[in-house]
Amino acid sequence: MQAARHVVCALSGGVDSAVAALLLRRRGYQVTGVFMKNWDSLDEHGVCTADKDCEDAYRVCQILDIPFHQVSYVKEYWNDVFSDFLNEYEKGRTPNPDIVCNKHIKFSCFFRYALDNLGADAVATGHYARTSLEDDEVFQQKHVKRPEGLFRNRFEVRNAVKLLQAADSFKDQTFFLSQVSQDALRRTLFPLGGLTKDFVKKIAAENRLHHVLQKKESMGICFVGKRNFENFILQYLQPRPGKFISIEDNKVLGTHKGWFLYTLGQRAKIGGLREPWYVVEKDGAKGDVFVAPQTDHPALYRDLLRTSRVHWIAEEPPATLVRDKMMECHFRFRHQMALVPCVLTLNQDGTVWVTAVKPVRALTLGQFAVFYKGDECLGSGKILRLGPSAHTLQKGKSKSRVATEGSIDGPGHGPGSGPTL
């Protein structure tokens, strides 16, 4: 008789990964639980949250009667995720450390540890996502060394594993997996891909996993926790005082401690002003932050961006995009935001221009534009350039109109008239 397949499941101490491990056991696999410690820190009460999570993960293994391992990737996390995070903020961008962590830590360090050190046939996580492979096909995957040089095995590329959205579209986490390698996806099981969060909680309740059920959902940046973000980031970056300036009349409204503390679209706390102002642009050279008086001000809307070199899940751009140099699809740059219809234009260096069908609020440098076609996640690229805002375009139009007609702005052309479509 064939020995049971060995699956190594990443355990975070939360309900999702606990139920993933339980379901794998039910399928008859030999399961090992691994807790990753990625950050060394104390919360505001002086308690190390990672220690509590580790205990919870250990208890899950006891309840399920499976082996437990703990690994530390604190050094790797600092080098590959946190340093990048600080670097991006210093450049005035807004990074997404969760996407970077999945790429470098969970689906690289942990993946290799599971296969090389623990002899896993496959790995598993509690992410809400699916792939195009059935379990049996995952176990048949052999590690194929990527061909060196320019020429690839075309047959292998055509058989790329697809990353698909979860059945529970609200919980879908393909956004966070959009930079994961084809190698890792081929050997990964996502036991929760077809389930809703409510059903996962029900399974936990019925299987003595109450200790993970009572925990709050982990939200926000893992290493910041509940602390004040400004205080946290100023422990690592030097303050760079600058001015808050109105985008409408260039009037100075107040001062701030550093332009990197603000992201486009967020409300700016400006001392002495009661009405809300929102961040619409940043001037890196001077360190100034431009603000506008409404949450839907045209200065917040853009329909064009350029990414870094795109990481395609299939390792190659879609055939349509290669053939036509353009392709219709959808994108999002925040988890759970509605998908935006767009047209991609492929550049020779592997970057893409993304033109949204209608202007999008608060497109942000440093975030990842994640691309979808139907329920397939195609991959992602970091947003490195933005097109002009609707406000800038309106100003340009009104200037040219003044030049050609000698008239002043008519009604409906002021900055508050909404984004140009």
Short mmCIF file of C-alpha atoms in Angstrom, two decimals:
data_model
loop_
_atom_site.label_atom_id
_atom_site.label_comp_id
_atom_site.label_asym_id
_atom_site.label_seq_id
_atom_site.Cartn_x
_atom_site.Cartn_y
_atom_site.Cartn_z
CA MET A 1 0.00 0.00 0.00
CA GLN A 2 1.19 3.50 -0.85
CA ALA A 3 2.40 5.59 2.12
CA ALA A 4 0.19 8.55 3.00
CA ARG A 5 1.12 11.77 1.23
CA HIS A 6 3.01 14.16 3.51
CA VAL A 7 1.60 17.71 3.57
CA VAL A 8 3.28 20.46 5.60
CA CYS A 9 0.73 23.10 6.62
CA ALA A 10 1.71 26.63 7.67
CA LEU A 11 -0.05 27.45 10.97
CA SER A 12 -0.45 31.07 12.09
CA GLY A 13 -2.35 30.42 15.30
CA GLY A 14 -5.57 31.58 13.61
CA VAL A 15 -8.77 29.78 12.67
CA ASP A 16 -8.18 29.54 8.90
CA SER A 17 -4.88 27.64 9.00
CA ALA A 18 -6.16 25.44 11.86
CA VAL A 19 -9.17 24.32 9.80
CA ALA A 20 -6.91 23.86 6.73
CA ALA A 21 -4.79 21.39 8.74
CA LEU A 22 -7.91 19.63 10.03
CA LEU A 23 -9.32 19.17 6.50
CA LEU A 24 -6.00 17.79 5.27
CA ARG A 25 -6.04 15.21 8.07
CA ARG A 26 -9.59 14.26 7.12
CA ARG A 27 -8.41 13.62 3.58
CA GLY A 28 -6.04 10.99 4.97
CA TYR A 29 -2.76 12.88 4.52
CA GLN A 30 0.14 12.77 6.94
CA VAL A 31 0.12 16.39 8.16
CA THR A 32 2.84 18.42 9.89
CA GLY A 33 2.13 21.89 11.30
CA VAL A 34 4.76 24.65 11.08
CA PHE A 35 4.63 28.03 12.82
CA MET A 36 6.75 30.80 11.28
CA LYS A 37 8.11 33.54 13.51
CA ASN A 38 8.81 36.52 11.27
CA TRP A 39 8.93 39.46 13.66
CA ASP A 40 10.49 39.99 17.08
CA SER A 41 8.48 42.49 19.04
CA LEU A 42 6.32 43.30 22.03
CA ASP A 43 2.84 44.79 21.81
CA GLU A 44 1.80 47.88 23.75
CA HIS A 45 1.44 45.75 26.94
CA GLY A 46 4.93 44.26 26.63
CA VAL A 47 3.62 40.88 25.45
CA CYS A 48 5.17 39.17 22.43
CA THR A 49 2.17 38.46 20.20
CA ALA A 50 4.17 35.92 18.17
CA ASP A 51 4.63 33.80 21.33
CA LYS A 52 0.86 33.73 21.92
CA ASP A 53 0.24 32.81 18.25
CA CYS A 54 2.89 30.09 18.49
CA GLU A 55 1.19 28.60 21.58
CA ASP A 56 -2.15 28.64 19.77
CA ALA A 57 -0.61 26.88 16.75
CA TYR A 58 0.96 24.27 19.06
CA ARG A 59 -2.42 23.61 20.69
CA VAL A 60 -3.97 23.10 17.23
CA CYS A 61 -1.35 20.40 16.56
CA GLN A 62 -2.09 18.75 19.91
CA ILE A 63 -5.83 18.69 19.21
CA LEU A 64 -5.31 17.31 15.70
CA ASP A 65 -2.57 14.94 16.92
CA ILE A 66 0.01 16.05 14.33
CA PRO A 67 3.72 16.96 14.69
CA PHE A 68 4.57 20.62 15.35
CA HIS A 69 7.63 22.59 14.21
CA GLN A 70 8.60 26.21 14.72
CA VAL A 71 10.92 28.11 12.36
CA SER A 72 12.31 31.62 12.66
CA TYR A 73 12.56 33.82 9.60
CA VAL A 74 13.15 37.03 11.55
CA LYS A 75 16.42 37.76 9.70
CA GLU A 76 14.98 36.93 6.25
CA TYR A 77 11.85 38.96 7.00
CA TRP A 78 13.94 41.98 8.00
CA ASN A 79 16.13 41.73 4.88
CA ASP A 80 13.50 40.88 2.26
CA VAL A 81 10.28 42.44 3.59
CA PHE A 82 10.83 45.09 6.25
CA SER A 83 13.86 46.76 4.62
CA ASP A 84 11.86 47.01 1.38
CA PHE A 85 8.93 48.43 3.39
CA LEU A 86 11.10 51.21 4.88
CA ASN A 87 12.81 51.87 1.57
CA GLU A 88 9.47 52.31 -0.19
CA TYR A 89 8.16 54.70 2.48
CA GLU A 90 11.36 56.75 2.25
CA LYS A 91 10.68 57.14 -1.48
CA GLY A 92 7.18 58.41 -0.66
CA ARG A 93 5.45 55.23 -1.83
CA THR A 94 2.95 53.07 0.07
CA PRO A 95 4.16 49.44 0.09
CA ASN A 96 2.23 46.21 0.59
CA PRO A 97 4.36 44.02 2.88
CA ASP A 98 1.81 41.14 2.86
CA ILE A 99 2.34 40.53 -0.87
CA VAL A 100 6.13 40.74 -0.44
CA CYS A 101 6.02 38.41 2.61
CA ASN A 102 4.12 35.73 0.69
CA LYS A 103 6.62 35.96 -2.17
CA HIS A 104 9.83 35.81 -0.11
CA ILE A 105 8.92 34.12 3.17
CA LYS A 106 5.88 31.81 2.98
CA PHE A 107 6.25 30.65 -0.60
CA SER A 108 10.04 30.67 -0.69
CA CYS A 109 11.73 30.15 2.74
CA PHE A 110 8.91 28.06 4.24
CA PHE A 111 8.25 26.27 0.94
CA ARG A 112 11.89 25.18 0.63
CA TYR A 113 12.06 24.19 4.33
CA ALA A 114 8.95 22.01 3.98
CA LEU A 115 10.25 20.23 0.87
CA ASP A 116 13.98 20.03 1.67
CA ASN A 117 14.02 19.65 5.48
CA LEU A 118 10.71 17.97 6.26
CA GLY A 119 10.40 15.91 3.08
CA ALA A 120 6.95 17.26 2.17
CA ASP A 121 5.11 16.06 -0.92
CA ALA A 122 3.17 19.34 -0.87
CA VAL A 123 2.65 22.42 1.29
CA ALA A 124 -0.64 23.99 2.38
CA THR A 125 -1.82 27.32 3.81
CA GLY A 126 -5.10 28.72 5.11
CA HIS A 127 -5.44 31.23 2.26
CA TYR A 128 -8.80 31.59 0.54
CA ALA A 129 -7.66 30.78 -3.00
CA ARG A 130 -7.71 27.94 -5.51
CA THR A 131 -5.44 26.62 -8.26
CA SER A 132 -6.23 24.77 -11.48
CA LEU A 133 -4.75 21.52 -10.06
CA GLU A 134 -6.58 18.77 -8.20
CA ASP A 135 -4.81 17.37 -5.11
CA ASP A 136 -3.59 14.29 -6.98
CA GLU A 137 -2.03 16.46 -9.68
CA VAL A 138 -0.18 18.48 -7.03
CA PHE A 139 1.43 15.31 -5.69
CA GLN A 140 2.53 14.32 -9.19
CA GLN A 141 4.50 17.57 -9.69
CA LYS A 142 8.21 17.06 -9.85
CA HIS A 143 10.59 19.93 -9.35
CA VAL A 144 11.65 20.90 -12.88
CA LYS A 145 14.77 23.04 -13.01
CA ARG A 146 14.02 26.15 -15.06
CA PRO A 147 15.99 26.15 -18.33
CA GLU A 148 18.85 28.63 -18.31
CA GLY A 149 19.11 31.35 -20.95
CA LEU A 150 16.51 32.88 -23.21
CA PHE A 151 14.78 29.81 -24.55
CA ARG A 152 12.15 28.11 -22.48
CA ASN A 153 10.43 24.79 -22.84
CA ARG A 154 7.23 26.02 -24.50
CA PHE A 155 5.35 22.87 -23.54
CA GLU A 156 6.03 23.50 -19.85
CA VAL A 157 4.84 27.11 -20.08
CA ARG A 158 1.55 26.09 -21.72
CA ASN A 159 0.85 23.79 -18.79
CA ALA A 160 1.25 26.55 -16.22
CA VAL A 161 -0.79 26.21 -13.04
CA LYS A 162 -3.46 28.89 -12.74
CA LEU A 163 -4.21 30.86 -9.59
CA LEU A 164 -8.00 31.14 -9.23
CA GLN A 165 -10.22 33.22 -6.97
CA ALA A 166 -11.82 31.55 -3.95
CA ALA A 167 -15.48 30.53 -3.86
CA ASP A 168 -16.02 33.13 -1.09
CA SER A 169 -15.35 36.24 -3.21
CA PHE A 170 -15.37 38.54 -0.16
CA LYS A 171 -12.61 36.54 1.56
CA ASP A 172 -10.65 35.80 -1.65
CA GLN A 173 -6.91 36.31 -1.02
CA THR A 174 -5.45 35.86 -4.51
CA PHE A 175 -4.53 39.58 -4.29
CA PHE A 176 -1.91 38.68 -1.65
CA LEU A 177 -0.67 35.68 -3.67
CA SER A 178 -0.17 37.58 -6.94
CA GLN A 179 3.66 37.48 -6.72
CA VAL A 180 3.98 33.79 -5.83
CA SER A 181 6.18 31.66 -8.11
CA GLN A 182 4.89 28.98 -10.48
CA ASP A 183 7.20 26.47 -8.73
CA ALA A 184 5.54 27.07 -5.35
CA LEU A 185 1.97 27.11 -6.69
CA ARG A 186 2.51 23.72 -8.36
CA ARG A 187 3.15 22.12 -4.96
CA THR A 188 0.58 24.03 -2.85
CA LEU A 189 -2.85 22.97 -1.58
CA PHE A 190 -5.45 25.55 -0.50
CA PRO A 191 -8.00 23.50 1.49
CA LEU A 192 -10.25 26.54 2.14
CA GLY A 193 -10.53 27.57 -1.52
CA GLY A 194 -14.08 26.27 -1.90
CA LEU A 195 -15.42 27.29 1.53
CA THR A 196 -17.00 30.38 3.07
CA LYS A 197 -15.57 31.94 6.23
CA ASP A 198 -18.77 31.13 8.14
CA PHE A 199 -18.47 27.45 7.23
CA VAL A 200 -14.81 27.44 8.30
CA LYS A 201 -15.82 28.84 11.71
CA LYS A 202 -18.53 26.17 11.99
CA ILE A 203 -15.98 23.41 11.31
CA ALA A 204 -13.66 24.90 13.98
CA ALA A 205 -16.49 25.04 16.54
CA GLU A 206 -17.43 21.40 15.90
CA ASN A 207 -13.85 20.17 16.24
CA ARG A 208 -12.66 21.55 19.60
CA LEU A 209 -10.77 24.47 18.01
CA HIS A 210 -12.50 27.08 20.21
CA HIS A 211 -9.23 28.73 21.27
CA VAL A 212 -8.57 29.95 17.71
CA LEU A 213 -12.23 30.84 17.07
CA GLN A 214 -12.23 33.54 19.70
CA LYS A 215 -9.26 35.38 18.20
CA LYS A 216 -9.81 38.60 16.29
CA GLU A 217 -9.10 38.64 12.53
CA SER A 218 -5.54 39.80 11.93
CA MET A 219 -5.84 43.10 10.06
CA GLY A 220 -3.32 45.71 9.04
CA ILE A 221 0.45 45.37 8.90
CA CYS A 222 1.49 42.43 11.07
CA PHE A 223 4.53 44.10 12.62
CA VAL A 224 2.76 47.37 13.49
CA GLY A 225 -0.17 45.69 15.25
CA LYS A 226 -2.44 48.12 17.08
CA ARG A 227 0.27 50.73 17.57
CA ASN A 228 0.05 54.22 16.15
CA PHE A 229 1.56 54.03 12.66
CA GLU A 230 3.21 57.47 12.79
CA ASN A 231 5.01 56.67 16.06
CA PHE A 232 6.06 53.28 14.71
CA ILE A 233 7.52 54.51 11.40
CA LEU A 234 9.33 57.45 13.06
CA GLN A 235 11.33 54.91 15.11
CA TYR A 236 12.98 53.89 11.82
CA LEU A 237 12.87 56.95 9.54
CA GLN A 238 14.12 60.47 10.24
CA PRO A 239 11.34 63.10 10.39
CA ARG A 240 11.25 65.27 7.25
CA PRO A 241 9.08 68.26 8.13
CA GLY A 242 7.14 69.82 5.27
CA LYS A 243 4.01 71.80 4.48
CA PHE A 244 0.38 70.92 3.77
CA ILE A 245 -0.58 72.91 0.64
CA SER A 246 -4.03 73.32 -0.92
CA ILE A 247 -4.08 71.88 -4.46
CA GLU A 248 -6.63 74.52 -5.43
CA ASP A 249 -4.85 77.78 -4.57
CA ASN A 250 -1.38 76.72 -3.30
CA LYS A 251 -2.17 78.17 0.12
CA VAL A 252 -0.11 76.74 3.02
CA LEU A 253 -2.54 75.17 5.51
CA GLY A 254 -0.17 73.66 8.07
CA THR A 255 2.92 71.49 8.62
CA HIS A 256 3.68 67.76 9.00
CA LYS A 257 6.56 65.55 10.21
CA GLY A 258 7.24 63.71 6.98
CA TRP A 259 5.62 63.21 3.57
CA PHE A 260 6.14 59.43 3.91
CA LEU A 261 3.53 59.39 6.70
CA TYR A 262 0.74 60.09 4.21
CA THR A 263 -0.80 58.07 1.44
CA LEU A 264 -3.06 59.32 -1.34
CA GLY A 265 -6.73 59.44 -0.42
CA GLN A 266 -6.26 59.47 3.34
CA ARG A 267 -7.59 62.24 5.55
CA ALA A 268 -4.87 64.63 6.63
CA LYS A 269 -4.96 65.81 10.22
CA ILE A 270 -4.14 69.51 9.90
CA GLY A 271 -3.91 71.41 13.16
CA GLY A 272 -6.50 74.18 13.58
CA LEU A 273 -8.70 73.07 10.66
CA ARG A 274 -12.05 71.53 11.50
CA GLU A 275 -13.23 70.56 8.02
CA PRO A 276 -11.64 67.45 6.49
CA TRP A 277 -8.84 67.67 3.89
CA TYR A 278 -7.55 64.72 1.87
CA VAL A 279 -4.07 63.91 0.54
CA VAL A 280 -4.02 64.16 -3.27
CA GLU A 281 -0.34 64.55 -4.24
CA LYS A 282 3.15 64.60 -2.73
CA ASP A 283 6.23 66.59 -3.74
CA GLY A 284 9.27 64.47 -2.95
CA ALA A 285 11.82 67.18 -3.71
CA LYS A 286 10.36 69.67 -1.23
CA GLY A 287 8.62 67.18 1.07
CA ASP A 288 5.27 68.97 0.70
CA VAL A 289 1.88 67.22 0.82
CA PHE A 290 -0.93 68.59 -1.37
CA VAL A 291 -4.46 68.32 -0.02
CA ALA A 292 -7.98 68.91 -1.31
CA PRO A 293 -11.20 69.75 0.53
CA GLN A 294 -13.42 66.84 -0.56
CA THR A 295 -13.10 63.08 -0.38
CA ASP A 296 -14.13 62.86 -4.06
CA HIS A 297 -12.10 65.81 -5.32
CA PRO A 298 -10.99 65.45 -9.00
CA ALA A 299 -7.33 65.66 -7.91
CA LEU A 300 -7.83 62.18 -6.41
CA TYR A 301 -8.95 60.56 -9.68
CA ARG A 302 -6.67 59.12 -12.35
CA ASP A 303 -7.14 56.63 -15.15
CA LEU A 304 -3.53 55.81 -16.07
CA LEU A 305 -0.61 54.09 -14.34
CA ARG A 306 2.61 52.26 -15.19
CA THR A 307 3.87 49.25 -13.28
CA SER A 308 7.26 47.68 -12.66
CA ARG A 309 8.07 44.53 -14.64
CA VAL A 310 4.97 42.38 -14.14
CA HIS A 311 5.22 39.05 -12.33
CA TRP A 312 2.95 36.78 -14.38
CA ILE A 313 1.74 33.71 -12.48
CA ALA A 314 2.18 31.67 -15.68
CA GLU A 315 5.76 33.08 -16.03
CA GLU A 316 4.88 34.55 -19.44
CA PRO A 317 2.45 37.37 -20.34
CA PRO A 318 -0.94 36.13 -21.68
CA ALA A 319 -0.74 35.15 -25.38
CA THR A 320 -3.27 37.86 -26.35
CA LEU A 321 -1.12 40.55 -24.75
CA VAL A 322 2.03 39.28 -26.47
CA ARG A 323 0.29 39.09 -29.85
CA ASP A 324 -1.68 42.36 -29.79
CA LYS A 325 0.48 44.32 -27.30
CA MET A 326 -2.85 45.28 -25.68
CA MET A 327 -5.45 43.33 -23.69
CA GLU A 328 -8.68 43.99 -21.80
CA CYS A 329 -8.87 42.66 -18.24
CA HIS A 330 -9.62 43.88 -14.68
CA PHE A 331 -7.36 45.09 -11.88
CA ARG A 332 -7.42 46.11 -8.25
CA PHE A 333 -4.73 47.73 -6.09
CA ARG A 334 -6.36 47.16 -2.69
CA HIS A 335 -7.64 43.88 -1.27
CA GLN A 336 -11.46 43.68 -1.48
CA MET A 337 -11.90 46.77 -3.64
CA ALA A 338 -14.22 46.25 -6.63
CA LEU A 339 -12.41 45.05 -9.76
CA VAL A 340 -11.84 47.85 -12.28
CA PRO A 341 -12.13 47.17 -16.04
CA CYS A 342 -8.94 48.26 -17.83
CA VAL A 343 -6.75 47.90 -20.91
CA LEU A 344 -3.13 46.75 -20.52
CA THR A 345 -0.42 47.90 -22.92
CA LEU A 346 2.74 45.78 -22.84
CA ASN A 347 6.11 47.55 -22.96
CA GLN A 348 9.31 45.95 -24.25
CA ASP A 349 10.85 45.90 -20.77
CA GLY A 350 8.00 43.79 -19.34
CA THR A 351 6.29 46.71 -17.60
CA VAL A 352 2.69 47.60 -18.50
CA TRP A 353 0.63 50.72 -18.88
CA VAL A 354 -2.81 50.27 -17.29
CA THR A 355 -5.63 52.44 -18.61
CA ALA A 356 -8.76 52.22 -16.47
CA VAL A 357 -12.09 52.43 -18.30
CA LYS A 358 -13.05 55.25 -15.93
CA PRO A 359 -10.96 57.25 -13.43
CA VAL A 360 -10.14 55.49 -10.16
CA ARG A 361 -9.89 57.14 -6.73
CA ALA A 362 -6.54 57.28 -4.94
CA LEU A 363 -4.28 55.22 -7.18
CA THR A 364 -1.13 54.94 -5.09
CA LEU A 365 2.58 54.57 -5.91
CA GLY A 366 4.11 51.46 -4.31
CA GLN A 367 0.89 49.46 -4.20
CA PHE A 368 0.54 46.44 -6.48
CA ALA A 369 -1.80 46.48 -9.47
CA VAL A 370 -3.17 42.92 -9.49
CA PHE A 371 -4.68 41.69 -12.77
CA TYR A 372 -7.65 39.37 -13.29
CA LYS A 373 -9.32 37.71 -16.27
CA GLY A 374 -12.58 36.08 -15.18
CA ASP A 375 -11.79 34.22 -11.95
CA GLU A 376 -8.09 33.84 -12.81
CA CYS A 377 -5.47 36.00 -11.11
CA LEU A 378 -2.88 36.70 -13.82
CA GLY A 379 -0.20 38.31 -11.65
CA SER A 380 0.81 41.80 -10.55
CA GLY A 381 3.23 44.69 -10.90
CA LYS A 382 4.16 47.49 -8.52
CA ILE A 383 2.70 50.92 -9.40
CA LEU A 384 5.70 53.16 -10.21
CA ARG A 385 4.15 55.99 -12.26
CA LEU A 386 0.79 57.73 -12.32
CA GLY A 387 -0.91 59.65 -15.12
CA PRO A 388 -2.28 63.16 -14.55
CA SER A 389 -5.27 63.61 -12.23
CA ALA A 390 -8.69 64.74 -13.47
CA HIS A 391 -8.00 68.06 -11.70
CA THR A 392 -4.74 68.58 -13.64
CA LEU A 393 -6.45 67.69 -16.92
CA GLN A 394 -9.29 70.12 -16.19
CA LYS A 395 -6.81 72.89 -15.43
CA GLY A 396 -5.02 72.15 -18.70
CA LYS A 397 -8.32 72.24 -20.60
CA SER A 398 -9.43 75.50 -19.04
CA LYS A 399 -6.02 77.10 -19.77
CA SER A 400 -6.17 76.07 -23.40
CA ARG A 401 -9.78 77.26 -23.60
CA VAL A 402 -8.80 80.64 -22.17
CA ALA A 403 -5.98 80.81 -24.72
CA THR A 404 -8.23 79.94 -27.68
CA GLU A 405 -11.47 81.66 -26.66
CA GLY A 406 -10.24 84.31 -24.27
CA SER A 407 -13.11 83.30 -21.95
CA ILE A 408 -13.15 82.32 -18.29
CA ASP A 409 -14.39 78.99 -16.91
CA GLY A 410 -18.07 78.47 -17.52
CA PRO A 411 -20.36 76.67 -15.05
CA GLY A 412 -19.63 72.97 -14.53
CA HIS A 413 -15.90 73.26 -15.22
CA GLY A 414 -14.65 74.13 -11.75
CA PRO A 415 -12.47 71.80 -9.70
CA GLY A 416 -15.46 70.50 -7.75
CA SER A 417 -17.34 69.24 -10.78
CA GLY A 418 -16.12 65.66 -10.37
CA PRO A 419 -13.62 63.62 -12.32
CA THR A 420 -13.48 63.81 -16.07
CA LEU A 421 -14.61 60.56 -17.61
#
